Amino acid sequence: MVQGVLVENGVIQNINPATGELIEPTVSVTTPEELEKIISAANASQQSWSDKSLSERVEAIRQGLIAVEPIADELASLITKEMGKISAEAKLEVSNAIGLKDGWLDMVKEANEDVHLGGGEEGKAESIVVRDPLGVVVVISPWNFPAGEIPFLALPALVSGNTVIVKPSEVTPLSGELFCRTLASCLPDGVLQVVQGDGKTGEQLISSDDIHMVAMTGSTATGKRIMNVCSKKLKRLVLELG
C-alpha cells in the first residue's frame, strides 16, 4: 500500500475514489527487465535527439502538445476518474498544459539558446555559453496535477536535448500515460517513455548508472529518499517538495 494505492500481483489497483470501482484498463507495474530495456532505449536515442537543432526539437514538442487537443476531454475525464478532481478543473488543467505550446515553450527555447558574451573582434577571443544535455532524465510526477506537472518537468529537459522517462504517480497512472504517449507520438522513438509502478519502481529507475538527472514534484519525505539515492552518484536533481 503506497499513498493509499494497493499493488497486487504486479498490477496497480487503480480505484475510482467516487465509486470505489477498479478503473479499466488495468495498469501493470513495469518489471526490472522492462526498465532496463526502456533505459537502454532512452540512452540509444539521446544522441540523435540532441543532434537535432534547437528549433527542430521545439517544433516536435509543439506538435506533441497540439496532438493532445483532440483527446483533451478524454484526458480530463480520466483525471476525474483517477483522482477525483471536478470536471471543470480537470478540463482547465488539460487546457493549460496544451497552452504551453505558445509563449511558455518559446521561453524555454530562448533559455537554451547560445549566449554570446562579447569579444570576437580582431585579435580577441569570443566567449559563448553553450548548454549541453546531460543524457537521460527521469521525471517523477505527482498525483494532484497528472497532466499539468509533467510538461513543466519533462519539456525543458526535452528541449535541451535530453531524453526523458516519466513515472506518473501510482494514483493517476492512466492519466499520466495518456498524456505522455500522445506527446511522444510526435517525437522519435525512445525520446519520451513511460514506466509504471510505486516507490520501489522509482528507486530501481533512479538507481541506474544510465540515468543522469531526476526531476520530481511530490512530498518532502519522497524527496529525501530520492536525494539519498542520487547523492551516492552525485546525480543532478530538481525537487519541488510540499
PDB file of C-alpha atoms in Angstrom:
ATOM      1  CA  MET A   1       0.000   0.000   0.000  1.00  0.00           C
ATOM      2  CA  VAL A   2       1.568   3.301  -1.148  1.00  0.00           C
ATOM      3  CA  GLN A   3      -0.335   6.617  -0.850  1.00  0.00           C
ATOM      4  CA  GLY A   4      -3.468   4.530  -0.396  1.00  0.00           C
ATOM      5  CA  VAL A   5      -2.782   2.624  -3.626  1.00  0.00           C
ATOM      6  CA  LEU A   6      -2.582  -1.149  -3.450  1.00  0.00           C
ATOM      7  CA  VAL A   7      -0.307  -3.118  -5.783  1.00  0.00           C
ATOM      8  CA  GLU A   8      -1.316  -6.756  -6.156  1.00  0.00           C
ATOM      9  CA  ASN A   9       0.395  -9.381  -8.283  1.00  0.00           C
ATOM     10  CA  GLY A  10       2.246  -6.719 -10.246  1.00  0.00           C
ATOM     11  CA  VAL A  11      -0.909  -4.706 -11.007  1.00  0.00           C
ATOM     12  CA  ILE A  12      -1.748  -1.241  -9.643  1.00  0.00           C
ATOM     13  CA  GLN A  13      -5.218  -1.295  -8.083  1.00  0.00           C
ATOM     14  CA  ASN A  14      -6.390   1.910  -9.748  1.00  0.00           C
ATOM     15  CA  ILE A  15      -9.609   2.730  -7.884  1.00  0.00           C
ATOM     16  CA  ASN A  16     -12.121   5.437  -8.778  1.00  0.00           C
ATOM     17  CA  PRO A  17     -12.413   7.413  -5.483  1.00  0.00           C
ATOM     18  CA  ALA A  18     -16.042   8.345  -6.229  1.00  0.00           C
ATOM     19  CA  THR A  19     -17.352   4.836  -6.938  1.00  0.00           C
ATOM     20  CA  GLY A  20     -14.802   2.505  -5.365  1.00  0.00           C
ATOM     21  CA  GLU A  21     -14.628   0.579  -8.637  1.00  0.00           C
ATOM     22  CA  LEU A  22     -11.476  -0.602 -10.386  1.00  0.00           C
ATOM     23  CA  ILE A  23     -10.684   1.574 -13.399  1.00  0.00           C
ATOM     24  CA  GLU A  24     -10.086  -0.221 -16.676  1.00  0.00           C
ATOM     25  CA  PRO A  25      -7.755  -0.968 -18.327  1.00  0.00           C
ATOM     26  CA  THR A  26      -5.616  -2.365 -15.543  1.00  0.00           C
ATOM     27  CA  VAL A  27      -2.083  -0.997 -15.146  1.00  0.00           C
ATOM     28  CA  SER A  28       0.818  -3.426 -14.818  1.00  0.00           C
ATOM     29  CA  VAL A  29       3.922  -2.430 -12.888  1.00  0.00           C
ATOM     30  CA  THR A  30       6.974  -2.135 -15.135  1.00  0.00           C
ATOM     31  CA  THR A  31       9.266  -5.096 -14.434  1.00  0.00           C
ATOM     32  CA  PRO A  32      13.015  -4.705 -13.774  1.00  0.00           C
ATOM     33  CA  GLU A  33      13.686  -6.331 -17.160  1.00  0.00           C
ATOM     34  CA  GLU A  34      11.385  -3.871 -18.903  1.00  0.00           C
ATOM     35  CA  LEU A  35      13.028  -0.994 -17.044  1.00  0.00           C
ATOM     36  CA  GLU A  36      16.425  -1.972 -18.401  1.00  0.00           C
ATOM     37  CA  LYS A  37      15.093  -2.017 -21.963  1.00  0.00           C
ATOM     38  CA  ILE A  38      13.445   1.387 -21.527  1.00  0.00           C
ATOM     39  CA  ILE A  39      16.599   2.922 -20.048  1.00  0.00           C
ATOM     40  CA  SER A  40      18.674   1.411 -22.866  1.00  0.00           C
ATOM     41  CA  ALA A  41      16.307   2.821 -25.490  1.00  0.00           C
ATOM     42  CA  ALA A  42      16.463   6.279 -23.885  1.00  0.00           C
ATOM     43  CA  ASN A  43      20.260   6.266 -23.983  1.00  0.00           C
ATOM     44  CA  ALA A  44      20.347   4.943 -27.532  1.00  0.00           C
ATOM     45  CA  SER A  45      18.033   7.728 -28.740  1.00  0.00           C
ATOM     46  CA  GLN A  46      19.632  10.599 -26.856  1.00  0.00           C
ATOM     47  CA  GLN A  47      22.482  11.463 -29.225  1.00  0.00           C
ATOM     48  CA  SER A  48      20.328  11.632 -32.358  1.00  0.00           C
ATOM     49  CA  TRP A  49      17.736  13.724 -30.492  1.00  0.00           C
ATOM     50  CA  SER A  50      20.362  16.184 -29.246  1.00  0.00           C
ATOM     51  CA  ASP A  51      21.874  16.345 -32.761  1.00  0.00           C
ATOM     52  CA  LYS A  52      18.655  17.947 -33.984  1.00  0.00           C
ATOM     53  CA  SER A  53      18.632  21.714 -33.919  1.00  0.00           C
ATOM     54  CA  LEU A  54      17.003  23.521 -31.011  1.00  0.00           C
ATOM     55  CA  SER A  55      14.256  24.726 -33.353  1.00  0.00           C
ATOM     56  CA  GLU A  56      13.596  21.190 -34.600  1.00  0.00           C
ATOM     57  CA  ARG A  57      13.244  19.852 -31.077  1.00  0.00           C
ATOM     58  CA  VAL A  58      10.937  22.669 -30.019  1.00  0.00           C
ATOM     59  CA  GLU A  59       8.720  22.238 -33.070  1.00  0.00           C
ATOM     60  CA  ALA A  60       8.405  18.483 -32.494  1.00  0.00           C
ATOM     61  CA  ILE A  61       7.383  19.117 -28.895  1.00  0.00           C
ATOM     62  CA  ARG A  62       4.923  21.812 -30.011  1.00  0.00           C
ATOM     63  CA  GLN A  63       3.296  19.306 -32.368  1.00  0.00           C
ATOM     64  CA  GLY A  64       3.098  16.843 -29.494  1.00  0.00           C
ATOM     65  CA  LEU A  65       1.161  19.330 -27.382  1.00  0.00           C
ATOM     66  CA  ILE A  66      -1.114  20.068 -30.326  1.00  0.00           C
ATOM     67  CA  ALA A  67      -1.756  16.313 -30.596  1.00  0.00           C
ATOM     68  CA  VAL A  68      -3.197  16.390 -27.065  1.00  0.00           C
ATOM     69  CA  GLU A  69      -6.016  18.715 -28.165  1.00  0.00           C
ATOM     70  CA  PRO A  70      -8.223  16.019 -29.783  1.00  0.00           C
ATOM     71  CA  ILE A  71      -8.044  13.851 -26.652  1.00  0.00           C
ATOM     72  CA  ALA A  72      -8.443  16.720 -24.172  1.00  0.00           C
ATOM     73  CA  ASP A  73     -11.921  15.671 -22.989  1.00  0.00           C
ATOM     74  CA  GLU A  74     -10.857  12.039 -22.656  1.00  0.00           C
ATOM     75  CA  LEU A  75      -7.819  13.031 -20.615  1.00  0.00           C
ATOM     76  CA  ALA A  76      -9.814  15.355 -18.367  1.00  0.00           C
ATOM     77  CA  SER A  77     -12.407  12.636 -17.754  1.00  0.00           C
ATOM     78  CA  LEU A  78      -9.654  10.185 -16.856  1.00  0.00           C
ATOM     79  CA  ILE A  79      -8.150  12.653 -14.369  1.00  0.00           C
ATOM     80  CA  THR A  80     -11.542  12.969 -12.672  1.00  0.00           C
ATOM     81  CA  LYS A  81     -11.945   9.188 -12.508  1.00  0.00           C
ATOM     82  CA  GLU A  82      -8.493   8.558 -11.089  1.00  0.00           C
ATOM     83  CA  MET A  83      -8.040  11.312  -8.509  1.00  0.00           C
ATOM     84  CA  GLY A  84     -11.450  12.938  -8.070  1.00  0.00           C
ATOM     85  CA  LYS A  85     -10.791  16.406  -9.460  1.00  0.00           C
ATOM     86  CA  ILE A  86     -14.025  18.073 -10.535  1.00  0.00           C
ATOM     87  CA  SER A  87     -14.611  18.082 -14.289  1.00  0.00           C
ATOM     88  CA  ALA A  88     -14.226  21.837 -14.788  1.00  0.00           C
ATOM     89  CA  GLU A  89     -10.857  21.887 -13.031  1.00  0.00           C
ATOM     90  CA  ALA A  90      -9.642  18.801 -14.884  1.00  0.00           C
ATOM     91  CA  LYS A  91     -10.532  20.389 -18.217  1.00  0.00           C
ATOM     92  CA  LEU A  92      -8.736  23.598 -17.208  1.00  0.00           C
ATOM     93  CA  GLU A  93      -5.631  21.600 -16.225  1.00  0.00           C
ATOM     94  CA  VAL A  94      -5.512  19.905 -19.618  1.00  0.00           C
ATOM     95  CA  SER A  95      -6.177  23.168 -21.450  1.00  0.00           C
ATOM     96  CA  ASN A  96      -3.353  24.882 -19.582  1.00  0.00           C
ATOM     97  CA  ALA A  97      -0.980  22.037 -20.402  1.00  0.00           C
ATOM     98  CA  ILE A  98      -1.798  22.311 -24.100  1.00  0.00           C
ATOM     99  CA  GLY A  99      -1.431  26.098 -23.896  1.00  0.00           C
ATOM    100  CA  LEU A 100       2.247  25.723 -23.023  1.00  0.00           C
ATOM    101  CA  LYS A 101       2.869  25.260 -26.762  1.00  0.00           C
ATOM    102  CA  ASP A 102       2.777  29.023 -27.228  1.00  0.00           C
ATOM    103  CA  GLY A 103       4.671  31.582 -25.128  1.00  0.00           C
ATOM    104  CA  TRP A 104       5.983  29.235 -22.448  1.00  0.00           C
ATOM    105  CA  LEU A 105       7.624  26.818 -24.890  1.00  0.00           C
ATOM    106  CA  ASP A 106       9.232  29.738 -26.709  1.00  0.00           C
ATOM    107  CA  MET A 107      10.581  30.991 -23.379  1.00  0.00           C
ATOM    108  CA  VAL A 108      12.182  27.584 -22.726  1.00  0.00           C
ATOM    109  CA  LYS A 109      13.681  27.681 -26.213  1.00  0.00           C
ATOM    110  CA  GLU A 110      15.165  31.127 -25.578  1.00  0.00           C
ATOM    111  CA  ALA A 111      16.711  29.894 -22.316  1.00  0.00           C
ATOM    112  CA  ASN A 112      18.541  27.173 -24.269  1.00  0.00           C
ATOM    113  CA  GLU A 113      19.997  29.400 -26.988  1.00  0.00           C
ATOM    114  CA  ASP A 114      23.713  30.099 -27.055  1.00  0.00           C
ATOM    115  CA  VAL A 115      24.695  33.257 -25.194  1.00  0.00           C
ATOM    116  CA  HIS A 116      27.388  35.444 -26.765  1.00  0.00           C
ATOM    117  CA  LEU A 117      29.246  37.337 -24.058  1.00  0.00           C
ATOM    118  CA  GLY A 118      31.216  39.596 -26.323  1.00  0.00           C
ATOM    119  CA  GLY A 119      34.638  39.654 -27.859  1.00  0.00           C
ATOM    120  CA  GLY A 120      35.314  38.329 -31.307  1.00  0.00           C
ATOM    121  CA  GLU A 121      36.966  41.495 -32.551  1.00  0.00           C
ATOM    122  CA  GLU A 122      40.197  41.057 -34.439  1.00  0.00           C
ATOM    123  CA  GLY A 123      42.773  39.538 -32.183  1.00  0.00           C
ATOM    124  CA  LYS A 124      40.330  38.962 -29.328  1.00  0.00           C
ATOM    125  CA  ALA A 125      38.663  35.759 -28.179  1.00  0.00           C
ATOM    126  CA  GLU A 126      34.877  35.445 -28.293  1.00  0.00           C
ATOM    127  CA  SER A 127      33.090  33.963 -25.278  1.00  0.00           C
ATOM    128  CA  ILE A 128      29.982  31.829 -25.911  1.00  0.00           C
ATOM    129  CA  VAL A 129      27.910  29.954 -23.312  1.00  0.00           C
ATOM    130  CA  VAL A 130      26.599  26.678 -24.780  1.00  0.00           C
ATOM    131  CA  ARG A 131      24.139  24.464 -22.896  1.00  0.00           C
ATOM    132  CA  ASP A 132      24.733  20.755 -23.439  1.00  0.00           C
ATOM    133  CA  PRO A 133      22.279  17.998 -22.471  1.00  0.00           C
ATOM    134  CA  LEU A 134      23.045  15.667 -19.574  1.00  0.00           C
ATOM    135  CA  GLY A 135      21.658  12.473 -21.129  1.00  0.00           C
ATOM    136  CA  VAL A 136      18.592  10.692 -19.724  1.00  0.00           C
ATOM    137  CA  VAL A 137      16.303  12.494 -17.274  1.00  0.00           C
ATOM    138  CA  VAL A 138      13.760  10.748 -15.052  1.00  0.00           C
ATOM    139  CA  VAL A 139      10.569  12.652 -14.240  1.00  0.00           C
ATOM    140  CA  ILE A 140       8.525  11.559 -11.224  1.00  0.00           C
ATOM    141  CA  SER A 141       5.220  13.397 -11.302  1.00  0.00           C
ATOM    142  CA  PRO A 142       2.587  13.980  -8.592  1.00  0.00           C
ATOM    143  CA  TRP A 143      -0.978  12.740  -8.337  1.00  0.00           C
ATOM    144  CA  ASN A 144      -2.717  16.103  -7.944  1.00  0.00           C
ATOM    145  CA  PHE A 145      -1.804  17.506 -11.391  1.00  0.00           C
ATOM    146  CA  PRO A 146      -1.225  14.422 -13.576  1.00  0.00           C
ATOM    147  CA  ALA A 147      -1.311  16.390 -16.834  1.00  0.00           C
ATOM    148  CA  GLY A 148      -0.268  19.781 -15.515  1.00  0.00           C
ATOM    149  CA  GLU A 149       3.037  18.936 -13.835  1.00  0.00           C
ATOM    150  CA  ILE A 150       4.555  16.507 -16.334  1.00  0.00           C
ATOM    151  CA  PRO A 151       5.230  19.154 -19.013  1.00  0.00           C
ATOM    152  CA  PHE A 152       6.828  21.557 -16.517  1.00  0.00           C
ATOM    153  CA  LEU A 153       9.315  18.846 -15.591  1.00  0.00           C
ATOM    154  CA  ALA A 154       9.735  16.994 -18.895  1.00  0.00           C
ATOM    155  CA  LEU A 155       9.617  19.647 -21.610  1.00  0.00           C
ATOM    156  CA  PRO A 156      12.642  21.723 -20.517  1.00  0.00           C
ATOM    157  CA  ALA A 157      14.669  18.505 -20.406  1.00  0.00           C
ATOM    158  CA  LEU A 158      13.469  17.519 -23.887  1.00  0.00           C
ATOM    159  CA  VAL A 159      14.074  20.978 -25.351  1.00  0.00           C
ATOM    160  CA  SER A 160      17.678  20.905 -24.152  1.00  0.00           C
ATOM    161  CA  GLY A 161      18.339  17.603 -25.902  1.00  0.00           C
ATOM    162  CA  ASN A 162      17.832  15.057 -23.148  1.00  0.00           C
ATOM    163  CA  THR A 163      15.632  12.002 -23.450  1.00  0.00           C
ATOM    164  CA  VAL A 164      13.031  11.550 -20.715  1.00  0.00           C
ATOM    165  CA  ILE A 165      11.466   8.662 -18.803  1.00  0.00           C
ATOM    166  CA  VAL A 166       8.304   9.570 -16.879  1.00  0.00           C
ATOM    167  CA  LYS A 167       6.957   7.650 -13.900  1.00  0.00           C
ATOM    168  CA  PRO A 168       3.471   9.003 -13.238  1.00  0.00           C
ATOM    169  CA  SER A 169       2.086   8.810  -9.738  1.00  0.00           C
ATOM    170  CA  GLU A 170       0.612   5.393  -8.990  1.00  0.00           C
ATOM    171  CA  VAL A 171      -2.559   7.303  -8.015  1.00  0.00           C
ATOM    172  CA  THR A 172      -3.010   8.561 -11.602  1.00  0.00           C
ATOM    173  CA  PRO A 173      -1.168   6.087 -13.844  1.00  0.00           C
ATOM    174  CA  LEU A 174      -3.525   6.160 -16.815  1.00  0.00           C
ATOM    175  CA  SER A 175      -3.782   9.972 -16.957  1.00  0.00           C
ATOM    176  CA  GLY A 176      -0.023  10.377 -16.964  1.00  0.00           C
ATOM    177  CA  GLU A 177       0.465   7.656 -19.544  1.00  0.00           C
ATOM    178  CA  LEU A 178      -2.183   9.023 -21.916  1.00  0.00           C
ATOM    179  CA  PHE A 179      -0.626  12.487 -21.834  1.00  0.00           C
ATOM    180  CA  CYS A 180       2.925  11.193 -22.335  1.00  0.00           C
ATOM    181  CA  ARG A 181       2.134   8.701 -25.073  1.00  0.00           C
ATOM    182  CA  THR A 182       0.190  11.322 -27.015  1.00  0.00           C
ATOM    183  CA  LEU A 183       3.068  13.782 -26.735  1.00  0.00           C
ATOM    184  CA  ALA A 184       5.571  11.041 -27.611  1.00  0.00           C
ATOM    185  CA  SER A 185       3.667  10.210 -30.813  1.00  0.00           C
ATOM    186  CA  CYS A 186       5.267  13.298 -32.374  1.00  0.00           C
ATOM    187  CA  LEU A 187       8.785  12.531 -31.134  1.00  0.00           C
ATOM    188  CA  PRO A 188      11.355   9.954 -32.292  1.00  0.00           C
ATOM    189  CA  ASP A 189      11.216   6.514 -30.682  1.00  0.00           C
ATOM    190  CA  GLY A 190      12.826   6.332 -27.260  1.00  0.00           C
ATOM    191  CA  VAL A 191      12.861  10.094 -26.658  1.00  0.00           C
ATOM    192  CA  LEU A 192       9.891  10.119 -24.236  1.00  0.00           C
ATOM    193  CA  GLN A 193       8.864   6.922 -22.468  1.00  0.00           C
ATOM    194  CA  VAL A 194       6.648   5.910 -19.530  1.00  0.00           C
ATOM    195  CA  VAL A 195       7.134   3.429 -16.716  1.00  0.00           C
ATOM    196  CA  GLN A 196       4.523   2.425 -14.149  1.00  0.00           C
ATOM    197  CA  GLY A 197       4.811   1.478 -10.510  1.00  0.00           C
ATOM    198  CA  ASP A 198       5.206   2.674  -6.953  1.00  0.00           C
ATOM    199  CA  GLY A 199       8.215   3.881  -4.991  1.00  0.00           C
ATOM    200  CA  LYS A 200      10.044   0.596  -5.493  1.00  0.00           C
ATOM    201  CA  THR A 201       9.912   1.036  -9.259  1.00  0.00           C
ATOM    202  CA  GLY A 202      11.011   4.650  -8.927  1.00  0.00           C
ATOM    203  CA  GLU A 203      14.016   3.670  -6.812  1.00  0.00           C
ATOM    204  CA  GLN A 204      15.067   0.975  -9.297  1.00  0.00           C
ATOM    205  CA  LEU A 205      14.822   3.544 -12.069  1.00  0.00           C
ATOM    206  CA  ILE A 206      16.810   6.366 -10.489  1.00  0.00           C
ATOM    207  CA  SER A 207      19.458   3.968  -9.137  1.00  0.00           C
ATOM    208  CA  SER A 208      20.593   3.036 -12.651  1.00  0.00           C
ATOM    209  CA  ASP A 209      24.041   4.258 -13.678  1.00  0.00           C
ATOM    210  CA  ASP A 210      22.485   5.168 -17.041  1.00  0.00           C
ATOM    211  CA  ILE A 211      20.163   7.802 -15.539  1.00  0.00           C
ATOM    212  CA  HIS A 212      21.795  11.220 -15.353  1.00  0.00           C
ATOM    213  CA  MET A 213      19.233  13.503 -13.708  1.00  0.00           C
ATOM    214  CA  VAL A 214      15.989  13.275 -11.730  1.00  0.00           C
ATOM    215  CA  ALA A 215      13.184  15.861 -11.660  1.00  0.00           C
ATOM    216  CA  MET A 216      10.395  15.303  -9.166  1.00  0.00           C
ATOM    217  CA  THR A 217       7.393  17.076  -7.680  1.00  0.00           C
ATOM    218  CA  GLY A 218       5.969  15.494  -4.541  1.00  0.00           C
ATOM    219  CA  SER A 219       6.289  15.076  -0.821  1.00  0.00           C
ATOM    220  CA  THR A 220       9.274  16.089   1.282  1.00  0.00           C
ATOM    221  CA  ALA A 221       9.640  12.511   2.533  1.00  0.00           C
ATOM    222  CA  THR A 222       9.882  11.139  -1.001  1.00  0.00           C
ATOM    223  CA  GLY A 223      12.244  13.950  -1.983  1.00  0.00           C
ATOM    224  CA  LYS A 224      14.598  12.984   0.849  1.00  0.00           C
ATOM    225  CA  ARG A 225      14.666   9.368  -0.332  1.00  0.00           C
ATOM    226  CA  ILE A 226      15.382  10.438  -3.910  1.00  0.00           C
ATOM    227  CA  MET A 227      18.145  12.785  -2.763  1.00  0.00           C
ATOM    228  CA  ASN A 228      19.713   9.980  -0.734  1.00  0.00           C
ATOM    229  CA  VAL A 229      19.802   7.642  -3.745  1.00  0.00           C
ATOM    230  CA  CYS A 230      21.098  10.280  -6.146  1.00  0.00           C
ATOM    231  CA  SER A 231      23.731  11.630  -3.741  1.00  0.00           C
ATOM    232  CA  LYS A 232      25.677   8.375  -3.921  1.00  0.00           C
ATOM    233  CA  LYS A 233      26.481   9.097  -7.579  1.00  0.00           C
ATOM    234  CA  LEU A 234      26.145  12.904  -7.500  1.00  0.00           C
ATOM    235  CA  LYS A 235      23.259  12.909  -9.967  1.00  0.00           C
ATOM    236  CA  ARG A 236      21.644  16.233 -10.789  1.00  0.00           C
ATOM    237  CA  LEU A 237      18.333  16.886  -9.052  1.00  0.00           C
ATOM    238  CA  VAL A 238      15.342  19.200  -9.396  1.00  0.00           C
ATOM    239  CA  LEU A 239      12.915  18.809  -6.485  1.00  0.00           C
ATOM    240  CA  GLU A 240       9.681  20.696  -5.816  1.00  0.00           C
ATOM    241  CA  LEU A 241       8.523  19.484  -2.408  1.00  0.00           C
ATOM    242  CA  GLY A 242       5.442  20.064  -0.321  1.00  0.00           C
TER     243      GLY A 242
END
